Structures are given as C-alpha cells and as structure tokens.
Short mmCIF file of C-alpha atoms and ligand atoms in Angstrom, two decimals:
data_model
loop_
_atom_site.label_atom_id
_atom_site.label_comp_id
_atom_site.label_asym_id
_atom_site.label_seq_id
_atom_site.Cartn_x
_atom_site.Cartn_y
_atom_site.Cartn_z
CA UNK A 567 24.08 -19.62 -33.35
CA UNK A 568 20.43 -18.59 -33.27
CA UNK A 569 19.20 -18.94 -29.69
CA UNK A 570 15.69 -19.72 -30.84
CA UNK A 571 16.86 -23.07 -32.20
CA UNK A 572 18.25 -23.97 -28.78
CA UNK A 573 15.34 -23.07 -26.62
CA UNK A 574 11.79 -23.87 -27.68
CA UNK A 575 10.15 -21.16 -25.56
CA UNK A 576 12.19 -18.48 -27.35
CA UNK A 577 10.71 -19.66 -30.63
CA UNK A 578 7.24 -19.39 -29.16
CA UNK A 579 7.93 -15.97 -27.80
CA UNK A 580 9.40 -14.76 -31.06
CA UNK A 581 6.09 -15.16 -32.78
CA UNK A 582 4.24 -13.41 -29.97
CA UNK A 583 6.54 -10.44 -29.74
CA UNK A 584 7.04 -9.61 -33.39
CA UNK A 585 5.28 -6.27 -33.14
CA UNK A 586 6.54 -5.00 -29.81
CA UNK A 587 7.80 -1.62 -30.86
CA UNK A 588 8.99 0.81 -28.17
CA UNK A 589 8.75 4.60 -28.52
CA UNK A 590 11.76 6.19 -30.28
CA UNK A 591 12.69 8.24 -27.23
CA UNK A 592 12.57 5.25 -24.85
CA UNK A 593 15.62 5.38 -22.58
CA UNK A 594 17.44 2.06 -22.79
CA UNK A 595 20.16 1.84 -20.18
CA UNK A 596 22.15 -0.26 -17.79
CA UNK A 597 22.88 0.28 -14.09
CA UNK A 598 25.69 -0.22 -11.59
CA UNK A 599 26.61 1.10 -8.16
CA UNK A 600 29.83 2.55 -6.79
CA UNK A 601 30.82 -0.03 -4.21
CA UNK A 602 29.95 -2.91 -6.51
CA UNK A 603 32.27 -1.83 -9.34
CA UNK A 604 34.70 0.95 -8.49
CA UNK A 605 37.37 -0.63 -6.30
CA UNK A 606 40.05 1.95 -5.38
CA UNK A 607 38.66 1.76 -1.88
CA UNK A 608 41.43 3.80 -0.29
CA UNK A 609 42.66 5.97 -3.14
CA UNK A 610 42.70 9.69 -3.86
CA UNK A 611 41.55 10.73 -0.42
CA UNK A 612 38.49 8.49 -0.20
CA UNK A 613 37.22 7.81 3.33
CA UNK A 614 35.98 4.45 4.56
CA UNK A 615 32.41 3.40 3.97
CA UNK A 616 30.38 0.97 6.04
CA UNK A 617 30.81 -1.55 3.23
CA UNK A 618 34.61 -1.27 3.42
CA UNK A 619 34.39 -2.03 7.10
CA UNK A 620 31.72 -4.71 6.84
CA UNK A 621 33.29 -6.62 3.97
CA UNK A 622 36.56 -6.86 5.91
CA UNK A 623 34.88 -8.67 8.81
CA UNK A 624 35.70 -12.36 8.48
CA UNK A 625 32.58 -14.29 7.57
CA UNK A 626 30.48 -11.31 6.53
CA UNK A 627 30.79 -11.99 2.81
CA UNK A 628 30.90 -15.23 0.87
CA UNK A 629 34.54 -16.45 0.67
CA UNK A 630 35.56 -13.32 2.58
CA UNK A 631 35.54 -11.31 -0.60
CA UNK A 632 35.56 -7.51 -0.56
CA UNK A 633 34.94 -4.62 -2.94
CA UNK A 634 38.54 -3.40 -2.57
CA UNK A 635 39.18 -3.89 -6.28
CA UNK A 636 35.81 -5.07 -7.63
CA UNK A 637 35.77 -4.26 -11.39
CA UNK A 638 38.46 -1.62 -10.94
CA UNK A 639 36.11 0.73 -12.71
CA UNK A 640 37.72 3.70 -10.96
CA UNK A 641 40.70 3.17 -13.26
CA UNK A 642 38.97 1.56 -16.21
CA UNK A 643 36.00 3.86 -16.63
CA UNK A 644 37.05 4.88 -20.14
CA UNK A 645 37.09 1.31 -21.34
CA UNK A 646 33.73 0.82 -19.65
CA UNK A 647 32.24 3.81 -21.46
CA UNK A 648 33.49 2.33 -24.74
CA UNK A 649 31.70 -0.91 -23.91
CA UNK A 650 28.50 1.01 -23.15
CA UNK A 651 28.89 2.67 -26.48
CA UNK A 652 29.28 -0.70 -28.24
CA UNK A 653 26.00 -1.84 -26.70
CA UNK A 654 24.42 1.41 -27.83
CA UNK A 655 23.20 2.41 -24.36
CA UNK A 656 21.30 5.65 -24.30
CA UNK A 657 21.71 6.07 -20.56
CA UNK A 658 23.85 4.83 -17.70
CA UNK A 659 22.75 4.75 -14.08
CA UNK A 660 25.59 4.79 -11.56
CA UNK A 661 26.04 5.91 -7.98
CA UNK A 662 28.35 8.39 -6.37
CA UNK A 663 30.37 7.14 -3.40
CA UNK A 664 29.67 9.61 -0.62
CA UNK A 665 33.01 8.90 1.17
CA UNK A 666 34.89 9.97 -1.95
CA UNK A 667 33.25 13.38 -1.70
CA UNK A 668 33.21 13.82 2.07
CA UNK A 669 35.66 11.27 3.52
CA UNK A 670 34.27 11.88 7.00
CA UNK A 671 30.68 12.22 5.84
CA UNK A 672 30.51 15.96 6.47
CA UNK A 673 32.98 18.80 6.82
CA UNK A 674 36.05 18.69 4.64
CA UNK A 675 35.44 18.14 0.96
CA UNK A 676 37.73 15.90 -1.11
CA UNK A 677 37.99 17.55 -4.55
CA UNK A 678 39.71 14.52 -6.07
CA UNK A 679 36.59 12.48 -5.45
CA UNK A 680 34.43 15.01 -7.23
CA UNK A 681 36.91 15.12 -10.10
CA UNK A 682 36.44 11.44 -10.74
CA UNK A 683 32.70 11.88 -11.23
CA UNK A 684 33.23 14.97 -13.36
CA UNK A 685 35.48 12.98 -15.69
CA UNK A 686 32.97 10.15 -15.78
CA UNK A 687 30.02 12.45 -16.52
CA UNK A 688 31.94 14.31 -19.21
CA UNK A 689 33.02 11.03 -20.76
CA UNK A 690 29.44 9.79 -20.82
CA UNK A 691 28.13 12.98 -22.34
CA UNK A 692 30.72 12.98 -25.05
CA UNK A 693 29.73 9.38 -25.85
CA UNK A 694 26.11 10.56 -26.05
CA UNK A 695 25.07 8.57 -22.99
CA UNK A 696 22.75 10.26 -20.52
CA UNK A 697 24.00 10.01 -16.93
CA UNK A 698 21.46 9.05 -14.25
CA UNK A 699 23.02 9.62 -10.83
CA UNK A 700 22.05 7.70 -7.72
CA UNK A 701 23.32 9.63 -4.73
CA UNK A 702 23.13 6.79 -2.24
CA UNK A 703 23.61 3.15 -3.09
CA UNK A 704 24.43 1.92 0.42
CA UNK A 705 28.02 3.08 1.04
CA UNK A 706 27.54 5.36 4.04
CA UNK A 707 30.73 7.03 5.30
CA UNK A 708 31.93 4.96 8.25
CA UNK A 709 32.39 8.03 10.44
CA UNK A 710 28.66 8.74 10.18
CA UNK A 711 27.93 5.17 11.20
CA UNK A 712 30.23 5.73 14.16
CA UNK A 713 27.84 8.49 15.19
CA UNK A 714 24.82 6.23 14.91
CA UNK A 715 24.30 5.87 11.16
CA UNK A 716 20.82 6.12 9.65
CA UNK A 717 19.01 5.63 12.96
CA UNK A 718 20.51 9.01 13.91
CA UNK A 719 18.54 11.92 12.46
CA UNK A 720 21.77 13.89 11.93
CA UNK A 721 22.76 11.49 9.17
CA UNK A 722 19.83 12.79 7.14
CA UNK A 723 21.13 16.32 7.62
CA UNK A 724 24.59 15.25 6.49
CA UNK A 725 23.09 13.68 3.39
CA UNK A 726 21.53 16.99 2.42
CA UNK A 727 24.95 18.69 2.49
CA UNK A 728 26.39 15.93 0.39
CA UNK A 729 23.52 16.08 -2.13
CA UNK A 730 23.94 19.84 -2.28
CA UNK A 731 27.66 19.62 -2.96
CA UNK A 732 27.42 16.97 -5.69
CA UNK A 733 24.56 18.70 -7.47
CA UNK A 734 26.28 22.09 -7.33
CA UNK A 735 29.18 20.64 -9.25
CA UNK A 736 27.35 18.29 -11.61
CA UNK A 737 23.96 19.98 -11.84
CA UNK A 738 24.83 21.81 -15.04
CA UNK A 739 25.44 18.50 -16.82
CA UNK A 740 23.33 15.90 -15.08
CA UNK A 741 19.58 16.05 -15.45
CA UNK A 742 18.43 12.84 -13.78
CA UNK A 743 18.89 12.46 -10.04
CA UNK A 744 17.90 9.52 -7.86
CA UNK A 745 18.28 10.25 -4.17
CA UNK A 746 18.28 6.71 -2.76
CA UNK A 747 18.47 3.17 -4.00
CA UNK A 748 16.21 0.75 -2.16
CA UNK A 749 16.00 2.45 1.22
CA UNK A 750 13.99 -0.49 2.54
CA UNK A 751 16.96 -2.79 1.98
CA UNK A 752 19.27 -0.29 3.71
CA UNK A 753 17.06 -0.25 6.78
CA UNK A 754 15.96 -3.87 6.80
CA UNK A 755 19.06 -5.86 5.77
CA UNK A 756 21.42 -3.33 7.33
CA UNK A 757 19.76 -2.64 10.68
CA UNK A 758 17.36 -5.54 11.32
CA UNK A 759 18.59 -8.70 9.58
CA UNK A 760 22.28 -7.85 9.71
CA UNK A 761 23.10 -9.34 6.31
CA UNK A 762 24.26 -5.98 4.95
CA UNK A 763 26.44 -3.27 6.42
CA UNK A 764 26.52 -2.20 9.17
CA UNK A 765 25.24 -5.64 10.21
CA UNK A 766 22.95 -4.62 13.06
CA UNK A 767 19.92 -6.53 14.32
CA UNK A 768 17.62 -4.07 16.01
CA UNK A 769 14.01 -3.38 15.12
CA UNK A 770 13.95 0.17 16.43
CA UNK A 771 17.09 1.02 14.52
CA UNK A 772 15.45 -0.30 11.39
CA UNK A 773 12.35 1.86 11.81
CA UNK A 774 14.35 4.96 12.55
CA UNK A 775 16.74 4.33 9.70
CA UNK A 776 13.87 3.97 7.24
CA UNK A 777 12.30 7.22 8.43
CA UNK A 778 15.54 9.17 8.24
CA UNK A 779 16.26 7.86 4.75
CA UNK A 780 12.89 9.19 3.61
CA UNK A 781 13.47 12.45 5.41
CA UNK A 782 16.87 12.90 3.77
CA UNK A 783 15.20 12.25 0.44
CA UNK A 784 12.46 14.84 1.03
CA UNK A 785 14.88 17.48 2.25
CA UNK A 786 17.16 17.09 -0.73
CA UNK A 787 14.55 17.18 -3.52
CA UNK A 788 14.24 21.02 -3.61
CA UNK A 789 18.02 21.39 -3.30
CA UNK A 790 18.63 19.18 -6.30
CA UNK A 791 16.07 21.14 -8.27
CA UNK A 792 17.72 24.39 -7.29
CA UNK A 793 21.22 23.26 -8.22
CA UNK A 794 20.29 21.41 -11.39
CA UNK A 795 17.88 23.71 -13.17
CA UNK A 796 16.38 21.09 -15.47
CA UNK A 797 16.54 18.32 -12.95
CA UNK A 798 14.21 15.38 -12.92
CA UNK A 799 14.34 14.07 -9.39
CA UNK A 800 13.19 10.68 -8.17
CA UNK A 801 13.88 7.84 -5.80
CA UNK A 802 14.30 4.11 -6.46
CA UNK A 803 12.39 1.54 -4.44
CA UNK A 804 12.28 -2.22 -4.86
CA UNK A 805 8.83 -3.69 -5.41
CA UNK A 806 7.51 -7.21 -5.06
CA UNK A 807 4.04 -8.41 -5.95
CA UNK A 808 2.81 -10.31 -2.91
CA UNK A 809 0.64 -13.33 -3.66
CA UNK A 810 -1.37 -15.01 -0.88
CA UNK A 811 -0.57 -18.72 -0.57
CA UNK A 812 -4.29 -19.56 -0.63
CA UNK A 813 -7.64 -17.84 -0.71
CA UNK A 814 -8.05 -18.37 3.03
CA UNK A 815 -8.71 -15.09 4.79
CA UNK A 816 -5.69 -15.48 7.07
CA UNK A 817 -3.32 -15.93 4.13
CA UNK A 818 -4.82 -13.01 2.29
CA UNK A 819 -4.51 -10.79 5.33
CA UNK A 820 -0.92 -11.91 5.89
CA UNK A 821 -0.16 -11.04 2.24
CA UNK A 822 -1.72 -7.62 2.73
CA UNK A 823 0.46 -7.07 5.80
CA UNK A 824 3.53 -8.16 3.88
CA UNK A 825 2.66 -5.78 1.06
CA UNK A 826 2.35 -3.02 3.66
CA UNK A 827 5.66 -3.91 5.26
CA UNK A 828 7.69 -4.66 2.18
CA UNK A 829 6.21 -2.28 -0.43
CA UNK A 830 3.97 0.38 1.07
CA UNK A 831 6.05 1.13 4.17
CA UNK A 832 8.22 3.52 2.18
CA UNK A 833 5.97 4.10 -0.80
CA UNK A 834 2.90 5.42 0.98
CA UNK A 835 4.68 8.19 2.92
CA UNK A 836 6.17 9.41 -0.37
CA UNK A 837 2.68 10.10 -1.70
CA UNK A 838 1.34 11.68 1.51
CA UNK A 839 -0.48 8.57 2.71
CA UNK A 840 1.68 8.17 5.80
CA UNK A 841 2.94 4.85 7.11
CA UNK A 842 0.50 1.95 6.62
CA UNK A 843 -1.60 1.89 9.83
CA UNK A 844 -2.34 -1.85 9.75
CA UNK A 845 1.40 -2.59 9.79
CA UNK A 846 2.03 -0.21 12.70
CA UNK A 847 -0.78 -1.80 14.63
CA UNK A 848 0.04 -5.41 13.83
CA UNK A 849 3.72 -5.18 14.73
CA UNK A 850 3.04 -2.68 17.49
CA UNK A 851 5.67 -0.26 16.19
CA UNK A 852 6.57 2.79 18.25
CA UNK A 853 6.49 5.70 15.83
CA UNK A 854 7.94 8.23 18.25
CA UNK A 855 10.71 9.28 15.86
CA UNK A 856 8.31 11.20 13.60
CA UNK A 857 8.60 14.91 14.26
CA UNK A 858 6.05 17.55 13.28
CA UNK A 859 6.40 18.40 9.61
CA UNK A 860 8.36 15.26 8.69
CA UNK A 861 5.56 13.62 6.76
CA UNK A 862 5.04 16.76 4.67
CA UNK A 863 8.75 16.86 3.82
CA UNK A 864 8.75 13.20 2.83
CA UNK A 865 5.77 13.75 0.56
CA UNK A 866 7.49 16.45 -1.49
CA UNK A 867 6.34 15.65 -5.04
CA UNK A 868 8.90 13.94 -7.24
CA UNK A 869 9.28 13.87 -11.01
CA UNK A 870 9.55 10.12 -11.39
CA UNK A 871 9.48 6.87 -9.48
CA UNK A 872 12.38 4.48 -10.01
CA UNK A 873 11.36 0.86 -9.77
CA UNK A 874 13.70 -2.07 -9.20
CA UNK A 875 12.00 -5.30 -10.04
CA UNK A 876 13.26 -8.85 -9.66
CA UNK A 877 10.64 -11.27 -8.38
CA UNK A 878 7.54 -11.80 -6.24
CA UNK A 879 6.76 -13.20 -2.82
CA UNK A 880 4.24 -15.85 -1.85
CA UNK A 881 2.98 -15.41 1.68
CA UNK A 882 1.00 -17.47 4.15
CA UNK A 883 -0.17 -16.67 7.65
CA UNK A 884 1.89 -18.25 10.42
CA UNK A 885 -1.13 -19.95 11.98
CA UNK A 886 -4.40 -19.76 10.11
CA UNK A 887 -6.54 -21.50 12.70
CA UNK A 888 -5.41 -19.32 15.59
CA UNK A 889 -5.47 -16.15 13.53
CA UNK A 890 -1.77 -15.48 13.76
CA UNK A 891 -1.41 -13.41 10.61
CA UNK A 892 2.37 -13.01 10.80
CA UNK A 893 3.51 -13.16 7.16
CA UNK A 894 5.65 -16.21 6.32
CA UNK A 895 7.32 -16.25 2.89
CA UNK A 896 7.10 -19.51 0.96
CA UNK A 897 9.61 -20.82 -1.58
CA UNK A 898 8.72 -20.44 -5.28
CA UNK A 899 6.04 -22.89 -6.48
CA UNK A 900 7.50 -26.18 -7.64
CA UNK A 901 8.29 -26.21 -11.32
CA UNK A 902 8.75 -22.47 -11.55
CA UNK A 903 11.78 -21.05 -13.25
CA UNK A 904 14.30 -19.63 -10.81
CA UNK A 905 17.48 -17.63 -11.21
CA UNK A 906 20.79 -18.44 -9.56
CA UNK A 907 19.73 -16.25 -6.63
CA UNK A 908 16.81 -18.64 -6.05
CA UNK A 909 14.38 -15.94 -7.15
CA UNK A 910 11.29 -16.97 -9.06
CA UNK A 911 11.11 -15.59 -12.59
CA UNK A 912 7.77 -13.77 -12.57
CA UNK A 913 7.68 -11.27 -15.43
CA UNK A 914 4.00 -10.35 -15.11
CA UNK A 915 4.84 -8.81 -11.73
CA UNK A 916 6.62 -6.05 -13.59
CA UNK A 917 3.38 -5.21 -15.37
CA UNK A 918 1.44 -5.46 -12.11
CA UNK A 919 3.68 -2.97 -10.37
CA UNK A 920 3.96 -0.59 -13.31
CA UNK A 921 0.18 -0.35 -13.54
CA UNK A 922 -0.18 -0.06 -9.77
CA UNK A 923 2.31 2.80 -9.60
CA UNK A 924 0.43 4.51 -12.41
CA UNK A 925 -3.21 4.01 -11.53
CA UNK A 926 -3.10 3.64 -7.75
CA UNK A 927 -0.18 5.97 -7.00
CA UNK A 928 -0.33 8.28 -10.01
CA UNK A 929 3.36 8.90 -10.56
CA UNK A 930 3.82 11.16 -13.57
CA UNK A 931 6.77 9.17 -14.92
CA UNK A 932 8.35 5.82 -14.12
CA UNK A 933 11.72 4.28 -14.93
CA UNK A 934 12.59 0.67 -14.38
CA UNK A 935 15.88 1.48 -12.71
CA UNK A 936 16.92 -2.17 -12.30
CA UNK A 937 15.89 -5.50 -13.68
CA UNK A 938 18.06 -8.47 -14.53
CA UNK A 939 19.17 -11.90 -13.42
CA UNK A 940 22.13 -13.90 -12.18
CA UNK A 941 22.89 -17.13 -14.00
CA UNK A 942 26.04 -19.24 -13.95
CA UNK A 943 27.89 -18.11 -17.07
CA UNK A 944 30.44 -20.37 -18.63
CA UNK A 945 33.64 -18.41 -19.35
CA UNK A 946 34.99 -21.26 -21.47
CA UNK A 947 32.48 -20.44 -24.18
CA UNK A 948 34.38 -18.08 -26.39
CA UNK A 949 31.10 -16.22 -26.68
CA UNK A 950 29.28 -16.38 -23.42
CA UNK A 951 25.96 -17.81 -24.52
CA UNK A 952 23.76 -16.56 -21.70
CA UNK A 953 20.50 -17.59 -23.30
CA UNK A 954 18.69 -17.75 -19.95
CA UNK A 955 19.49 -14.09 -19.29
CA UNK A 956 18.25 -13.16 -22.76
CA UNK A 957 15.07 -15.07 -22.09
CA UNK A 958 14.64 -13.36 -18.71
CA UNK A 959 15.16 -9.89 -20.17
CA UNK A 960 12.97 -10.52 -23.18
CA UNK A 961 10.08 -11.67 -21.02
CA UNK A 962 10.40 -8.61 -18.79
CA UNK A 963 10.77 -6.18 -21.67
CA UNK A 964 7.59 -7.67 -23.11
CA UNK A 965 5.77 -6.80 -19.87
CA UNK A 966 7.12 -3.27 -20.04
CA UNK A 967 5.78 -3.00 -23.56
CA UNK A 968 2.40 -4.28 -22.36
CA UNK A 969 2.40 -1.60 -19.70
CA UNK A 970 3.09 1.08 -22.30
CA UNK A 971 0.02 -0.12 -24.22
CA UNK A 972 -2.25 0.59 -21.25
CA UNK A 973 -0.93 4.09 -20.64
CA UNK A 974 1.85 3.58 -18.10
CA UNK A 975 4.22 6.58 -18.36
CA UNK A 976 7.27 4.32 -18.53
CA UNK A 977 10.16 6.37 -19.86
CA UNK A 978 13.08 4.00 -19.67
CA UNK A 979 14.58 0.73 -18.55
CA UNK A 980 17.93 -0.02 -16.96
CA UNK A 981 19.26 -3.55 -17.05
CA UNK A 982 20.98 -4.71 -13.88
CA UNK A 983 23.81 -4.83 -14.48
CA UNK A 984 26.19 -3.39 -17.03
CA UNK A 985 28.83 -5.86 -15.89
CA UNK A 986 29.39 -8.65 -13.39
CA UNK A 987 30.26 -7.14 -10.04
CA UNK A 988 30.39 -7.46 -6.26
CA UNK A 989 26.98 -8.83 -5.33
CA UNK A 990 26.96 -7.73 -1.68
CA UNK A 991 26.92 -10.65 0.77
CA UNK A 992 27.32 -13.09 -2.16
CA UNK A 993 30.65 -11.55 -3.14
CA UNK A 994 31.63 -12.39 -6.73
CA UNK A 995 29.69 -15.64 -6.88
CA UNK A 996 26.64 -14.19 -8.60
CA UNK A 997 26.93 -12.67 -12.05
CA UNK A 998 24.25 -10.24 -13.24
CA UNK A 999 26.24 -8.54 -16.01
CA UNK A 1000 25.66 -8.01 -19.70
CA UNK A 1001 29.44 -7.95 -19.73
CA UNK A 1002 31.50 -10.79 -18.32
CA UNK A 1003 34.31 -9.71 -16.00
CA UNK A 1004 37.27 -11.96 -15.26
CA UNK A 1005 38.06 -10.69 -11.77
CA UNK A 1006 41.64 -11.99 -11.91
CA UNK A 1007 42.66 -10.18 -15.06
CA UNK A 1008 39.90 -7.53 -15.23
CA UNK A 1009 39.30 -8.59 -18.80
CA UNK A 1010 35.78 -7.69 -19.98
CA UNK A 1011 33.81 -9.61 -22.61
CA UNK A 1012 30.40 -8.83 -23.95
CA UNK A 1013 28.04 -11.72 -23.30
CA UNK A 1014 25.56 -12.82 -25.91
CA UNK A 1015 22.91 -10.84 -23.95
CA UNK A 1016 24.85 -7.63 -24.57
CA UNK A 1017 24.80 -8.28 -28.32
CA UNK A 1018 21.12 -9.11 -28.14
CA UNK A 1019 20.43 -5.94 -26.14
CA UNK A 1020 22.33 -3.90 -28.73
CA UNK A 1021 19.89 -5.11 -31.37
CA UNK A 1022 16.87 -4.33 -29.21
CA UNK A 1023 18.15 -0.81 -28.62
CA UNK A 1024 19.04 -0.23 -32.26
CA UNK A 1025 15.68 -1.43 -33.59
CA UNK A 1026 13.56 -0.30 -30.63
CA UNK A 1027 11.66 -3.55 -30.76
CA UNK A 1028 11.62 -7.10 -29.56
CA UNK A 1029 11.93 -9.52 -32.42
C1 GCO B 1276 19.63 -4.34 -5.22
C2 GCO B 1276 20.68 -3.42 -5.64
C3 GCO B 1276 21.73 -4.01 -6.53
C4 GCO B 1276 21.86 -5.50 -6.53
C5 GCO B 1276 20.87 -6.15 -7.45
C6 GCO B 1276 20.95 -7.65 -7.52
O1 GCO B 1276 18.57 -4.27 -5.78
O2 GCO B 1276 19.85 -5.14 -4.33
O3 GCO B 1276 20.21 -2.22 -6.12
O4 GCO B 1276 22.83 -3.41 -5.96
O5 GCO B 1276 23.11 -5.88 -6.91
O6 GCO B 1276 19.58 -5.83 -7.07
O7 GCO B 1276 20.69 -8.21 -6.27
#
C-alpha cells in the first residue's frame, strides 16, 4: 500500500521533496550499542558492566527487564549483517563492550572478547559496510565503578588503555572511531538523576564524571590516530535546541542557561572555550577537579563531530518576577506531534544544530550519529506499517538535505536504530528499530520503514 494515500501530510511532503538529492558518497547508516543488543552478558569471559548490575536491581528498569539476552546479537550477528545488507546500509555504527575486552576494566585482557569484534568487523567489511566504532556507550566495567567510576580520574586513565588495545587490534580495518556516546547523559542520568547506571544522585559526582569523560576522550584521540593510521576520530554528543517559553528576559536567560548546561557544558571545552562561565556562576559549581593542562587535552582537535538529535526543549524561568532564572522544562506545546517517548517531533532543530555546529563551532565534518523515533508498532500486521516512523525520518532527512544546501559538511546519517532493542530504563517497551524484533523468539522482520530506507539509500534522494 502506498503510504501517501494513508497520510495526507506525506502527500504534501512528497511534492516538496521531489528534488532532494543527496551526494553520491553520503554515508547512510544505522546505529546500535552493545548493551542494548548483544545479550551474552556473562559469556566468553566477559566481565560485569554497571548496566548488568543496575538492570538486575528490582525496580530499576521497567518490568524488571534486563539486557541479559536483548537481541542476542552476540550469537546472531551474521543474520544481522545480512539484514543490513538487505537495507543497503553503507555504514553501521556499533559500540564495543569494554568488559568483554578487559573484564576487570584494566589489567588482564580477554582475547575472546576482541575476537567477537574482529569477526563482526570482518563480516561488515566483506558485506561492504563501513564500521563506525563507538568505544563507550555506557557499559563501564563494574570493577571500575567499584573504585569510584567516572568521578574517579583513574577511570579516564583506564579508558585510554582500553582504547589503545581495541585500536591496536582493529585499527588496520576500522577507520571511523567515536570515543564516547553522549557523555552528558552518562554524567547526568548516571550520577545526578540516578535513572541510569550506576544510579547515583550526587551533583559533585556528576561534574567530576563529565570532566573525566572529556579528559579520557582527549587523551585517547592521539592514540587512536597512532594505532589506526587513516583514522577519523570524533565524539558523539546529544544536542537539543532550547526555546524560551516567552520573550520575557527571565525566560530567555533561563533558556540560555539551559543551553549552557545541556549543550555547551561538554561542547565548549572540546573547542577550547572552556566550561560555560555563566553556568558555573549560576549553579555555583566548584571546579576544583580541573588540573593544569586538562583543558588543552580536552580541546585536542577532532576530525568530526557526531550529533545525536531527537527533540528540543522549551524552557521558562522558575520565577520571572523574582528573577529566579532556574531553567524549568515545559511539556511540548499542545497540538504538537510527539513520539512514544513523549518527545516533540521538531525536525527543524536538526537544521538549527547542524548549522550551529558548522558556523559557530566550525567542525570540519559532521555525522548525524543517531536520529529516529519510538512508535508502538503492531506485530499483527504481516508487514509492520510504521508510517509514523517513515514520516519522522523523512522530515528529518529533509532538514539534513537543507543543511547540505547551505554548506554544512554533513557526511552521513545513522538511523537509531537498526533494530528494536533494550531502551535503557524503559526496557523493551519502546521500539526504535527499522527491524522489528520479537524478543520471545528472536525473529527479526523488516518494518516498512526499512524498505522505505532501502529505497532512499539506493536512489540517494527523498521522493
Ligand atoms: C541515547 C542513546 C541510545 C538511545 C536512543 C533512544 O541517545 O540515549 O545513544 O542508546 O537508545 O537515544 O533513546
């Protein structure tokens, strides 16, 4: 069935997007992460990660689900590569599970863990799919958390050893390296809000964790370049346009603070601007964990910025009249489209951030390393007609195309996610995949969006 007959806005968009041609070398991909798909949590010498521990705490995850099995990708990776091939993906972004490589975080290496990623990389290359490795997508070895985790500076040193080891072995075959995925989320949800592993609620831990994540990144950039001679090295941050709730000065200032806290806190140090001073001052942060030379290390130039984009935030000041500028997030405006996560669909924000990263921050290359949406898919459809996901992706791809027209050095785009998977504290209740996974049988089925994406990739245009 033609989706445009079902949904009027698709018809409208079809006529607008007829000529949206992408460059022939545009890297169309899909992304996943180790803990969300691999399963095999205690196999072949793997050590425990903080997510193994956290997800086993009763009440931590929706319905007490865990990533013990997840998509069982550790055993089904060949089938998964075949599916990638059917979609026609040019690239695949995945993460390496640190506790498979160093079960205790440092020290004794587990060669079986490395072997898994060698097989995966070789399989991808022989299917003509470019591997993009993320070294850290949140699954810290538990033994490093036992020694303090990211708030402890030694964890950053351990990361460098791990990055060195992985890139020594895979550096001859893997060109694209992403040090960290969303370090803000690691520090904020993990150490301040407690919604993610390790579940702590401590402001100082959050600040230290964020700093050490950046430091680990900066230290490992030259090592990756040394071990992978043609390496392109970057980092992935999550970005949100922040819109003031009104034009009142207090709301605008609160939005600026939120932008500093949520976006620029990690972005500005990466480009040698240091931590945003207005945020430090407003929240009265102690910055005593910064040692001489740290900011220079963090600002080591990178080859590309990875951008994860999902939605925006609308912010008001806590108390306008009494000049309390504390940023308060508001729900999406009434009538706006939202995804199953409750996130407002705001495609123009992708354009806003791509242009900002280009013209304000001057990154030489940018990849959208994640973008996608959760919607309730109906498995009883023999074809899973996920028209809302197609609509979401089409609208965002169109903004990427717009950005290319104004000179943004956007090189590629990774849909989140290749397949339905373990969505952190939401367990298996939120499906982001292009591929439907039946978690009881592990059967995979391409959704309509995967077929649609295959056509976009094959033609290089939105039609
Ligand atoms: C993130 C992560 C992914 C999520 C995705 C959907 O951005 O939170 O990189 O692991 O699954 O973003 O929430």
